[in-house]
Amino acid sequence: MSSRSLSGHASAADAGYRGRFAPSPTGDLHAGSLLAAFASWLLARQAGGAWLVRIEDLDPPREVPGAADRQLQALAGFGLLSDEAVVRQSRRHALYEAALTDLLDRGLAFACHCSRSDLAATGGIHRRCVSARAGGAPQPAIRLRVADGATVDFDDALLGKQSQDVAATVGDFVLRRADGYWAYQLAVVVDDADQAITDVVRGADLLDSTARQILLQRALGLATPRYAHLPLLVDAQGRKLSKSDAAHPLDPSDPLPALRAVWRALGQDEQALIAVETVTQLLDTARVSFSPAQIPQAAAGLAAMHNDHRTNAV
Ligand code: GLU
């Protein structure tokens, strides 16, 4: 806990602060994504900065038709509106192509025909090409070359010091998949830089991607933002809530219970929001009462969202 660097003071205004919420449209907004959206919004607002929404729609096989629009409508129902035009990754192929070409031209990325089964012996970790296939079809994946011993250290604002030996634990990682789709790691790094994001606030399920993203930023000569990884929401049995979890649907037409529930899951004082009657009042009160130092590091339980705010199951 000692190395936490979230200030928790509204006076720590940083007009240059730019945060974002970046959902993938693989389902409707769920409580876990509302927690990330609300926390990233609160931190941006306390810093006096901007908060942006970016739709990460680069994986059509996993996407649900209409989900992006429903996510945006739901966010609007919760009063969480992007300060700038919503960006959709599916319209930004040229940016990813330019970054990939740059890496290929400088010998930092390479074409790879290794299949999953080719890499089974090394647990999926790629250190050198072992496929007998070369050239021609099927289309190769493009990977970032990760030097032996490439270890990334970073300071997570919530979780403290982190260190990952990317070469040993991940290996050369994919930037463009063999099926032609862009890998999340490349797109997120290009977009965070293009949108001048200074603070990435997201769920702890993405902590493991951060070292890869920092390596990629270095390879592309891009600035590294600050990172804060939020506790994951778990159900009463301690299982992670996922997008497909129908047990916790959000009702944006009745936004106060869900906002109060994620507020509590963020370790915040529920009394602070007890008297609010509208979303606007809730957000105005929350932005001044929010205390980042109270955010728990461990997984957070979710109290019932559909009852009155007196319910406090965790
Ligand atoms: N699109 C990712 C997701 O929905 C989040 C990416 C990020 O916040 O870096 O899980």
mmCIF file of C-alpha atoms and ligand atoms in Angstrom:
data_model
loop_
_atom_site.group_PDB
_atom_site.id
_atom_site.type_symbol
_atom_site.label_atom_id
_atom_site.label_comp_id
_atom_site.label_asym_id
_atom_site.label_seq_id
_atom_site.Cartn_x
_atom_site.Cartn_y
_atom_site.Cartn_z
ATOM 1 C CA MET A 1 0.000 0.000 0.000
ATOM 2 C CA SER A 2 2.867 2.325 0.758
ATOM 3 C CA SER A 3 3.707 2.872 -2.864
ATOM 4 C CA ARG A 4 0.228 3.951 -3.925
ATOM 5 C CA SER A 5 0.435 7.206 -5.767
ATOM 6 C CA LEU A 6 -3.174 8.260 -6.189
ATOM 7 C CA SER A 7 -3.447 11.578 -4.451
ATOM 8 C CA GLY A 8 -7.107 11.641 -3.521
ATOM 9 C CA HIS A 9 -7.172 15.406 -3.416
ATOM 10 C CA ALA A 10 -9.400 17.367 -5.682
ATOM 11 C CA SER A 11 -6.893 20.158 -5.345
ATOM 12 C CA ALA A 12 -4.362 18.086 -7.284
ATOM 13 C CA ALA A 13 -5.793 19.635 -10.444
ATOM 14 C CA ASP A 14 -3.995 18.604 -13.595
ATOM 15 C CA ALA A 15 -5.639 20.220 -16.579
ATOM 16 C CA GLY A 16 -3.424 18.100 -18.812
ATOM 17 C CA TYR A 17 -4.974 14.922 -17.409
ATOM 18 C CA ARG A 18 -6.673 12.816 -20.076
ATOM 19 C CA GLY A 19 -8.364 9.606 -19.045
ATOM 20 C CA ARG A 20 -10.432 7.156 -21.017
ATOM 21 C CA PHE A 21 -12.836 4.235 -20.890
ATOM 22 C CA ALA A 22 -12.374 1.737 -23.709
ATOM 23 C CA PRO A 23 -14.998 -1.013 -23.823
ATOM 24 C CA SER A 24 -15.000 -3.834 -26.344
ATOM 25 C CA PRO A 25 -18.520 -4.311 -27.750
ATOM 26 C CA THR A 26 -18.669 -7.991 -26.879
ATOM 27 C CA GLY A 27 -21.806 -7.612 -24.792
ATOM 28 C CA ASP A 28 -23.860 -5.084 -22.872
ATOM 29 C CA LEU A 29 -22.291 -2.841 -20.257
ATOM 30 C CA HIS A 30 -22.021 -4.846 -17.035
ATOM 31 C CA ALA A 31 -21.257 -3.935 -13.453
ATOM 32 C CA GLY A 32 -17.501 -4.523 -13.888
ATOM 33 C CA SER A 33 -17.344 -2.185 -16.851
ATOM 34 C CA LEU A 34 -19.494 0.389 -15.049
ATOM 35 C CA LEU A 35 -16.969 0.294 -12.198
ATOM 36 C CA ALA A 36 -14.101 0.995 -14.622
ATOM 37 C CA ALA A 37 -16.082 3.711 -16.384
ATOM 38 C CA PHE A 38 -17.115 5.419 -13.134
ATOM 39 C CA ALA A 39 -13.654 5.195 -11.508
ATOM 40 C CA SER A 40 -11.853 6.506 -14.590
ATOM 41 C CA TRP A 41 -14.440 9.320 -14.829
ATOM 42 C CA LEU A 42 -14.056 10.196 -11.124
ATOM 43 C CA LEU A 43 -10.259 10.325 -11.340
ATOM 44 C CA ALA A 44 -10.390 12.472 -14.473
ATOM 45 C CA ARG A 45 -12.923 14.837 -12.921
ATOM 46 C CA GLN A 46 -10.973 15.161 -9.664
ATOM 47 C CA ALA A 47 -7.901 16.069 -11.688
ATOM 48 C CA GLY A 48 -9.913 18.632 -13.641
ATOM 49 C CA GLY A 49 -9.071 16.724 -16.795
ATOM 50 C CA ALA A 50 -10.844 15.176 -19.774
ATOM 51 C CA TRP A 51 -12.543 11.782 -19.964
ATOM 52 C CA LEU A 52 -12.894 10.042 -23.331
ATOM 53 C CA VAL A 53 -14.777 6.979 -24.525
ATOM 54 C CA ARG A 54 -13.257 4.729 -27.172
ATOM 55 C CA ILE A 55 -15.043 1.723 -28.638
ATOM 56 C CA GLU A 56 -12.559 -1.126 -29.165
ATOM 57 C CA ASP A 57 -14.300 -2.866 -32.043
ATOM 58 C CA LEU A 58 -11.448 -4.676 -33.751
ATOM 59 C CA ASP A 59 -12.518 -8.266 -33.209
ATOM 60 C CA PRO A 60 -15.731 -8.803 -35.211
ATOM 61 C CA PRO A 61 -15.972 -12.543 -34.423
ATOM 62 C CA ARG A 62 -16.321 -11.698 -30.725
ATOM 63 C CA GLU A 63 -18.601 -8.694 -31.145
ATOM 64 C CA VAL A 64 -22.323 -8.616 -30.554
ATOM 65 C CA PRO A 65 -24.331 -6.591 -33.097
ATOM 66 C CA GLY A 66 -25.626 -3.351 -31.597
ATOM 67 C CA ALA A 67 -23.573 -3.752 -28.401
ATOM 68 C CA ALA A 68 -21.451 -0.635 -28.956
ATOM 69 C CA ASP A 69 -24.503 1.583 -29.316
ATOM 70 C CA ARG A 70 -26.156 -0.035 -26.305
ATOM 71 C CA GLN A 71 -22.984 0.494 -24.251
ATOM 72 C CA LEU A 72 -22.955 4.179 -25.209
ATOM 73 C CA GLN A 73 -26.663 4.531 -24.401
ATOM 74 C CA ALA A 74 -26.102 2.848 -21.061
ATOM 75 C CA LEU A 75 -23.174 5.149 -20.245
ATOM 76 C CA ALA A 76 -25.398 8.116 -21.098
ATOM 77 C CA GLY A 77 -28.058 6.740 -18.740
ATOM 78 C CA PHE A 78 -25.423 6.738 -15.992
ATOM 79 C CA GLY A 79 -24.487 10.317 -16.876
ATOM 80 C CA LEU A 80 -21.054 9.320 -18.165
ATOM 81 C CA LEU A 81 -20.537 11.211 -21.418
ATOM 82 C CA SER A 82 -17.321 11.429 -23.405
ATOM 83 C CA ASP A 83 -15.827 14.935 -23.430
ATOM 84 C CA GLU A 84 -14.798 14.450 -27.068
ATOM 85 C CA ALA A 85 -16.299 12.588 -30.020
ATOM 86 C CA VAL A 86 -16.372 8.849 -29.346
ATOM 87 C CA VAL A 87 -13.587 7.102 -31.249
ATOM 88 C CA ARG A 88 -14.176 3.698 -32.847
ATOM 89 C CA GLN A 89 -11.115 1.586 -33.516
ATOM 90 C CA SER A 90 -12.745 -0.024 -36.556
ATOM 91 C CA ARG A 91 -12.300 3.318 -38.365
ATOM 92 C CA ARG A 92 -8.630 3.714 -37.528
ATOM 93 C CA HIS A 93 -6.922 0.938 -39.499
ATOM 94 C CA ALA A 94 -4.555 3.386 -41.194
ATOM 95 C CA LEU A 95 -3.038 4.389 -37.846
ATOM 96 C CA TYR A 96 -2.345 0.781 -36.856
ATOM 97 C CA GLU A 97 -0.977 0.012 -40.319
ATOM 98 C CA ALA A 98 1.445 2.947 -40.078
ATOM 99 C CA ALA A 99 2.726 1.807 -36.677
ATOM 100 C CA LEU A 100 3.146 -1.762 -37.882
ATOM 101 C CA THR A 101 4.976 -0.685 -41.029
ATOM 102 C CA ASP A 102 7.307 1.440 -38.935
ATOM 103 C CA LEU A 103 8.155 -1.511 -36.683
ATOM 104 C CA LEU A 104 8.639 -3.857 -39.649
ATOM 105 C CA ASP A 105 10.824 -1.324 -41.475
ATOM 106 C CA ARG A 106 13.058 -0.985 -38.453
ATOM 107 C CA GLY A 107 13.340 -4.748 -37.947
ATOM 108 C CA LEU A 108 11.497 -4.586 -34.615
ATOM 109 C CA ALA A 109 8.627 -6.756 -35.831
ATOM 110 C CA PHE A 110 8.571 -9.856 -38.013
ATOM 111 C CA ALA A 111 6.238 -12.172 -39.904
ATOM 112 C CA CYS A 112 5.627 -15.487 -38.166
ATOM 113 C CA HIS A 113 3.935 -18.682 -39.340
ATOM 114 C CA CYS A 114 4.102 -20.497 -36.021
ATOM 115 C CA SER A 115 0.773 -22.009 -35.050
ATOM 116 C CA ARG A 116 -0.500 -22.585 -31.547
ATOM 117 C CA SER A 117 0.514 -26.241 -31.762
ATOM 118 C CA ASP A 118 3.988 -25.261 -33.033
ATOM 119 C CA LEU A 119 4.418 -23.333 -29.777
ATOM 120 C CA ALA A 120 2.860 -25.940 -27.477
ATOM 121 C CA ALA A 121 6.280 -27.169 -26.350
ATOM 122 C CA THR A 122 7.136 -23.701 -25.006
ATOM 123 C CA GLY A 123 3.734 -23.060 -23.434
ATOM 124 C CA GLY A 124 2.796 -20.673 -26.240
ATOM 125 C CA ILE A 125 5.818 -18.446 -25.609
ATOM 126 C CA HIS A 126 7.515 -17.440 -28.860
ATOM 127 C CA ARG A 127 11.269 -16.879 -28.794
ATOM 128 C CA ARG A 128 12.126 -18.019 -32.322
ATOM 129 C CA CYS A 129 10.191 -19.330 -35.305
ATOM 130 C CA VAL A 130 9.807 -23.086 -35.217
ATOM 131 C CA SER A 131 7.236 -23.541 -37.977
ATOM 132 C CA ALA A 132 8.245 -25.468 -41.066
ATOM 133 C CA ARG A 133 5.917 -23.222 -43.081
ATOM 134 C CA ALA A 134 7.313 -20.108 -44.704
ATOM 135 C CA GLY A 135 6.027 -17.481 -47.099
ATOM 136 C CA GLY A 136 2.729 -17.638 -49.008
ATOM 137 C CA ALA A 137 -0.550 -18.750 -47.506
ATOM 138 C CA PRO A 138 -1.725 -18.883 -44.866
ATOM 139 C CA GLN A 139 -1.094 -15.275 -43.997
ATOM 140 C CA PRO A 140 1.498 -14.929 -41.219
ATOM 141 C CA ALA A 141 0.973 -13.188 -37.912
ATOM 142 C CA ILE A 142 3.215 -10.198 -37.200
ATOM 143 C CA ARG A 143 4.981 -10.244 -33.835
ATOM 144 C CA LEU A 144 7.051 -7.751 -31.890
ATOM 145 C CA ARG A 145 10.581 -9.003 -31.332
ATOM 146 C CA VAL A 146 11.174 -9.059 -27.574
ATOM 147 C CA ALA A 147 14.846 -9.068 -26.589
ATOM 148 C CA ASP A 148 16.109 -11.714 -24.186
ATOM 149 C CA GLY A 149 15.765 -10.463 -20.641
ATOM 150 C CA ALA A 150 13.431 -7.610 -21.615
ATOM 151 C CA THR A 151 11.968 -6.757 -18.231
ATOM 152 C CA VAL A 152 9.548 -3.885 -17.713
ATOM 153 C CA ASP A 153 9.157 -2.180 -14.344
ATOM 154 C CA PHE A 154 6.327 0.226 -13.713
ATOM 155 C CA ASP A 155 4.542 1.802 -10.814
ATOM 156 C CA ASP A 156 0.808 1.141 -10.740
ATOM 157 C CA ALA A 157 -1.004 3.975 -8.972
ATOM 158 C CA LEU A 158 -3.202 1.494 -7.096
ATOM 159 C CA LEU A 159 -1.173 -1.703 -6.937
ATOM 160 C CA GLY A 160 2.317 -0.312 -6.468
ATOM 161 C CA LYS A 161 5.521 -1.509 -8.070
ATOM 162 C CA GLN A 162 5.183 -4.089 -10.833
ATOM 163 C CA SER A 163 7.801 -5.957 -12.814
ATOM 164 C CA GLN A 164 7.475 -8.414 -15.676
ATOM 165 C CA ASP A 165 10.099 -10.260 -17.699
ATOM 166 C CA VAL A 166 8.219 -10.073 -20.972
ATOM 167 C CA ALA A 167 10.675 -12.264 -22.876
ATOM 168 C CA ALA A 168 10.330 -15.136 -20.412
ATOM 169 C CA THR A 169 6.646 -14.884 -19.538
ATOM 170 C CA VAL A 170 5.073 -13.735 -22.818
ATOM 171 C CA GLY A 171 7.728 -13.849 -25.538
ATOM 172 C CA ASP A 172 7.479 -12.191 -28.934
ATOM 173 C CA PHE A 173 3.854 -11.082 -28.958
ATOM 174 C CA VAL A 174 1.355 -10.679 -31.751
ATOM 175 C CA LEU A 175 0.634 -7.258 -33.263
ATOM 176 C CA ARG A 176 -1.468 -8.446 -36.207
ATOM 177 C CA ARG A 177 -3.101 -11.819 -36.043
ATOM 178 C CA ALA A 178 -2.795 -14.473 -38.732
ATOM 179 C CA ASP A 179 -6.519 -13.940 -39.456
ATOM 180 C CA GLY A 180 -5.665 -10.339 -40.367
ATOM 181 C CA TYR A 181 -7.198 -8.646 -37.315
ATOM 182 C CA TRP A 182 -5.212 -6.150 -35.269
ATOM 183 C CA ALA A 183 -4.096 -7.322 -31.867
ATOM 184 C CA TYR A 184 -5.485 -5.388 -28.893
ATOM 185 C CA GLN A 185 -1.923 -4.574 -27.704
ATOM 186 C CA LEU A 186 -1.015 -2.649 -30.847
ATOM 187 C CA ALA A 187 -4.309 -0.793 -31.209
ATOM 188 C CA VAL A 188 -4.508 0.256 -27.559
ATOM 189 C CA VAL A 189 -0.956 1.634 -27.578
ATOM 190 C CA VAL A 190 -1.449 3.538 -30.824
ATOM 191 C CA ASP A 191 -4.778 4.981 -29.675
ATOM 192 C CA ASP A 192 -3.719 5.912 -26.142
ATOM 193 C CA ALA A 193 -0.824 7.857 -27.697
ATOM 194 C CA ASP A 194 -2.874 9.359 -30.530
ATOM 195 C CA GLN A 195 -5.501 10.550 -28.028
ATOM 196 C CA ALA A 196 -2.747 11.863 -25.708
ATOM 197 C CA ILE A 197 -4.051 9.765 -22.815
ATOM 198 C CA THR A 198 -2.068 10.524 -19.657
ATOM 199 C CA ASP A 199 -3.825 8.099 -17.297
ATOM 200 C CA VAL A 200 -5.013 4.598 -18.081
ATOM 201 C CA VAL A 201 -7.492 3.446 -15.413
ATOM 202 C CA ARG A 202 -8.943 -0.017 -16.073
ATOM 203 C CA GLY A 203 -9.650 -3.413 -14.523
ATOM 204 C CA ALA A 204 -6.915 -5.516 -12.958
ATOM 205 C CA ASP A 205 -7.585 -8.219 -15.566
ATOM 206 C CA LEU A 206 -5.498 -6.021 -17.888
ATOM 207 C CA LEU A 207 -2.555 -5.612 -15.492
ATOM 208 C CA ASP A 208 -0.753 -8.429 -17.278
ATOM 209 C CA SER A 209 -0.931 -6.542 -20.605
ATOM 210 C CA THR A 210 0.690 -3.383 -19.284
ATOM 211 C CA ALA A 211 4.343 -4.444 -19.568
ATOM 212 C CA ARG A 212 3.737 -5.439 -23.201
ATOM 213 C CA GLN A 213 2.135 -2.085 -23.885
ATOM 214 C CA ILE A 214 5.071 -0.226 -22.335
ATOM 215 C CA LEU A 215 7.555 -2.226 -24.442
ATOM 216 C CA LEU A 216 5.560 -1.346 -27.522
ATOM 217 C CA GLN A 217 5.446 2.340 -26.555
ATOM 218 C CA ARG A 218 9.225 2.288 -26.259
ATOM 219 C CA ALA A 219 9.611 0.565 -29.629
ATOM 220 C CA LEU A 220 7.380 3.192 -31.246
ATOM 221 C CA GLY A 221 8.973 6.122 -29.413
ATOM 222 C CA LEU A 222 5.706 6.966 -27.610
ATOM 223 C CA ALA A 223 5.206 8.355 -24.111
ATOM 224 C CA THR A 224 4.092 5.942 -21.392
ATOM 225 C CA PRO A 225 0.950 7.042 -19.529
ATOM 226 C CA ARG A 226 0.381 6.471 -15.805
ATOM 227 C CA TYR A 227 -1.491 3.248 -15.026
ATOM 228 C CA ALA A 228 -4.012 2.358 -12.328
ATOM 229 C CA HIS A 229 -5.623 -1.086 -12.253
ATOM 230 C CA LEU A 230 -8.924 -1.363 -10.431
ATOM 231 C CA PRO A 231 -10.155 -4.258 -8.316
ATOM 232 C CA LEU A 232 -12.218 -6.781 -10.209
ATOM 233 C CA LEU A 233 -15.791 -7.267 -9.147
ATOM 234 C CA VAL A 234 -16.623 -10.681 -7.819
ATOM 235 C CA ASP A 235 -19.954 -12.272 -7.002
ATOM 236 C CA ALA A 236 -20.964 -13.723 -3.648
ATOM 237 C CA GLN A 237 -19.001 -16.891 -4.498
ATOM 238 C CA GLY A 238 -15.853 -14.899 -5.283
ATOM 239 C CA ARG A 239 -16.147 -15.492 -9.050
ATOM 240 C CA LYS A 240 -15.267 -12.709 -11.454
ATOM 241 C CA LEU A 241 -18.312 -11.009 -12.964
ATOM 242 C CA SER A 242 -18.113 -11.265 -16.693
ATOM 243 C CA LYS A 243 -19.952 -9.581 -19.510
ATOM 244 C CA SER A 244 -22.016 -12.685 -20.011
ATOM 245 C CA ASP A 245 -23.050 -12.736 -16.364
ATOM 246 C CA ALA A 246 -26.790 -12.309 -16.567
ATOM 247 C CA ALA A 247 -27.018 -12.222 -12.786
ATOM 248 C CA HIS A 248 -26.037 -8.563 -12.677
ATOM 249 C CA PRO A 249 -27.750 -6.773 -15.551
ATOM 250 C CA LEU A 250 -27.546 -3.020 -15.402
ATOM 251 C CA ASP A 251 -30.645 -0.914 -15.730
ATOM 252 C CA PRO A 252 -29.618 2.481 -17.122
ATOM 253 C CA SER A 253 -33.202 3.694 -16.769
ATOM 254 C CA ASP A 254 -32.804 3.323 -12.991
ATOM 255 C CA PRO A 255 -29.141 4.338 -12.659
ATOM 256 C CA LEU A 256 -28.798 5.235 -8.981
ATOM 257 C CA PRO A 257 -28.700 1.715 -7.461
ATOM 258 C CA ALA A 258 -25.915 0.527 -9.793
ATOM 259 C CA LEU A 259 -23.875 3.709 -9.344
ATOM 260 C CA ARG A 260 -24.223 3.373 -5.566
ATOM 261 C CA ALA A 261 -23.197 -0.302 -5.750
ATOM 262 C CA VAL A 262 -20.005 0.370 -7.720
ATOM 263 C CA TRP A 263 -19.286 3.385 -5.487
ATOM 264 C CA ARG A 264 -19.324 1.013 -2.492
ATOM 265 C CA ALA A 265 -17.248 -1.549 -4.373
ATOM 266 C CA LEU A 266 -14.698 1.222 -4.913
ATOM 267 C CA GLY A 267 -14.414 1.443 -1.125
ATOM 268 C CA GLN A 268 -16.234 4.768 -0.938
ATOM 269 C CA ASP A 269 -18.446 6.063 1.844
ATOM 270 C CA GLU A 270 -22.022 5.206 0.971
ATOM 271 C CA GLN A 271 -23.325 7.872 3.346
ATOM 272 C CA ALA A 272 -21.935 10.498 0.973
ATOM 273 C CA LEU A 273 -24.525 9.579 -1.662
ATOM 274 C CA ILE A 274 -27.442 8.812 0.596
ATOM 275 C CA ALA A 275 -29.423 11.989 -0.038
ATOM 276 C CA VAL A 276 -28.937 12.317 -3.790
ATOM 277 C CA GLU A 277 -32.005 11.925 -5.963
ATOM 278 C CA THR A 278 -30.780 12.321 -9.511
ATOM 279 C CA VAL A 279 -27.815 11.113 -11.568
ATOM 280 C CA THR A 280 -26.543 14.675 -11.870
ATOM 281 C CA GLN A 281 -26.645 15.129 -8.114
ATOM 282 C CA LEU A 282 -24.962 11.773 -7.600
ATOM 283 C CA LEU A 283 -22.119 12.545 -9.998
ATOM 284 C CA ASP A 284 -21.638 16.064 -8.611
ATOM 285 C CA THR A 285 -21.495 14.722 -5.065
ATOM 286 C CA ALA A 286 -19.331 11.748 -5.967
ATOM 287 C CA ARG A 287 -16.703 13.830 -7.736
ATOM 288 C CA VAL A 288 -16.060 15.898 -4.615
ATOM 289 C CA SER A 289 -16.408 13.059 -2.083
ATOM 290 C CA PHE A 290 -14.311 10.554 -4.019
ATOM 291 C CA SER A 291 -11.278 9.321 -2.114
ATOM 292 C CA PRO A 292 -8.970 7.269 -4.357
ATOM 293 C CA ALA A 293 -6.942 6.136 -1.351
ATOM 294 C CA GLN A 294 -9.994 4.069 -0.257
ATOM 295 C CA ILE A 295 -10.076 1.948 -3.422
ATOM 296 C CA PRO A 296 -9.368 -1.641 -2.365
ATOM 297 C CA GLN A 297 -6.518 -3.508 -4.016
ATOM 298 C CA ALA A 298 -8.149 -6.918 -3.783
ATOM 299 C CA ALA A 299 -11.227 -8.042 -5.683
ATOM 300 C CA ALA A 300 -14.320 -6.171 -4.601
ATOM 301 C CA GLY A 301 -17.665 -7.691 -3.817
ATOM 302 C CA LEU A 302 -20.801 -6.296 -5.358
ATOM 303 C CA ALA A 303 -23.803 -5.530 -3.228
ATOM 304 C CA ALA A 304 -27.259 -5.887 -4.698
ATOM 305 C CA MET A 305 -27.955 -3.233 -7.285
ATOM 306 C CA HIS A 306 -31.675 -3.504 -7.561
ATOM 307 C CA ASN A 307 -32.689 -2.764 -4.047
ATOM 308 C CA ASP A 308 -32.604 0.351 -2.037
ATOM 309 C CA HIS A 309 -29.175 1.721 -1.129
ATOM 310 C CA ARG A 310 -29.606 0.469 2.447
ATOM 311 C CA THR A 311 -28.701 -2.971 1.114
ATOM 312 C CA ASN A 312 -25.094 -3.624 1.941
ATOM 313 C CA ALA A 313 -24.248 -7.222 1.214
ATOM 314 C CA VAL A 314 -20.492 -6.871 1.276
HETATM 315 N N1 GLU B 1 -11.211 -3.025 -24.567
HETATM 316 C C1 GLU B 1 -10.701 -3.617 -23.364
HETATM 317 C C2 GLU B 1 -11.795 -4.371 -22.659
HETATM 318 O O1 GLU B 1 -12.957 -4.073 -22.844
HETATM 319 C C3 GLU B 1 -10.137 -2.609 -22.394
HETATM 320 C C4 GLU B 1 -8.913 -1.983 -22.914
HETATM 321 C C5 GLU B 1 -8.220 -1.039 -21.966
HETATM 322 O O2 GLU B 1 -8.856 -0.422 -21.094
HETATM 323 O O3 GLU B 1 -7.007 -0.910 -22.120
HETATM 324 O O4 GLU B 1 -11.488 -5.258 -21.889
#
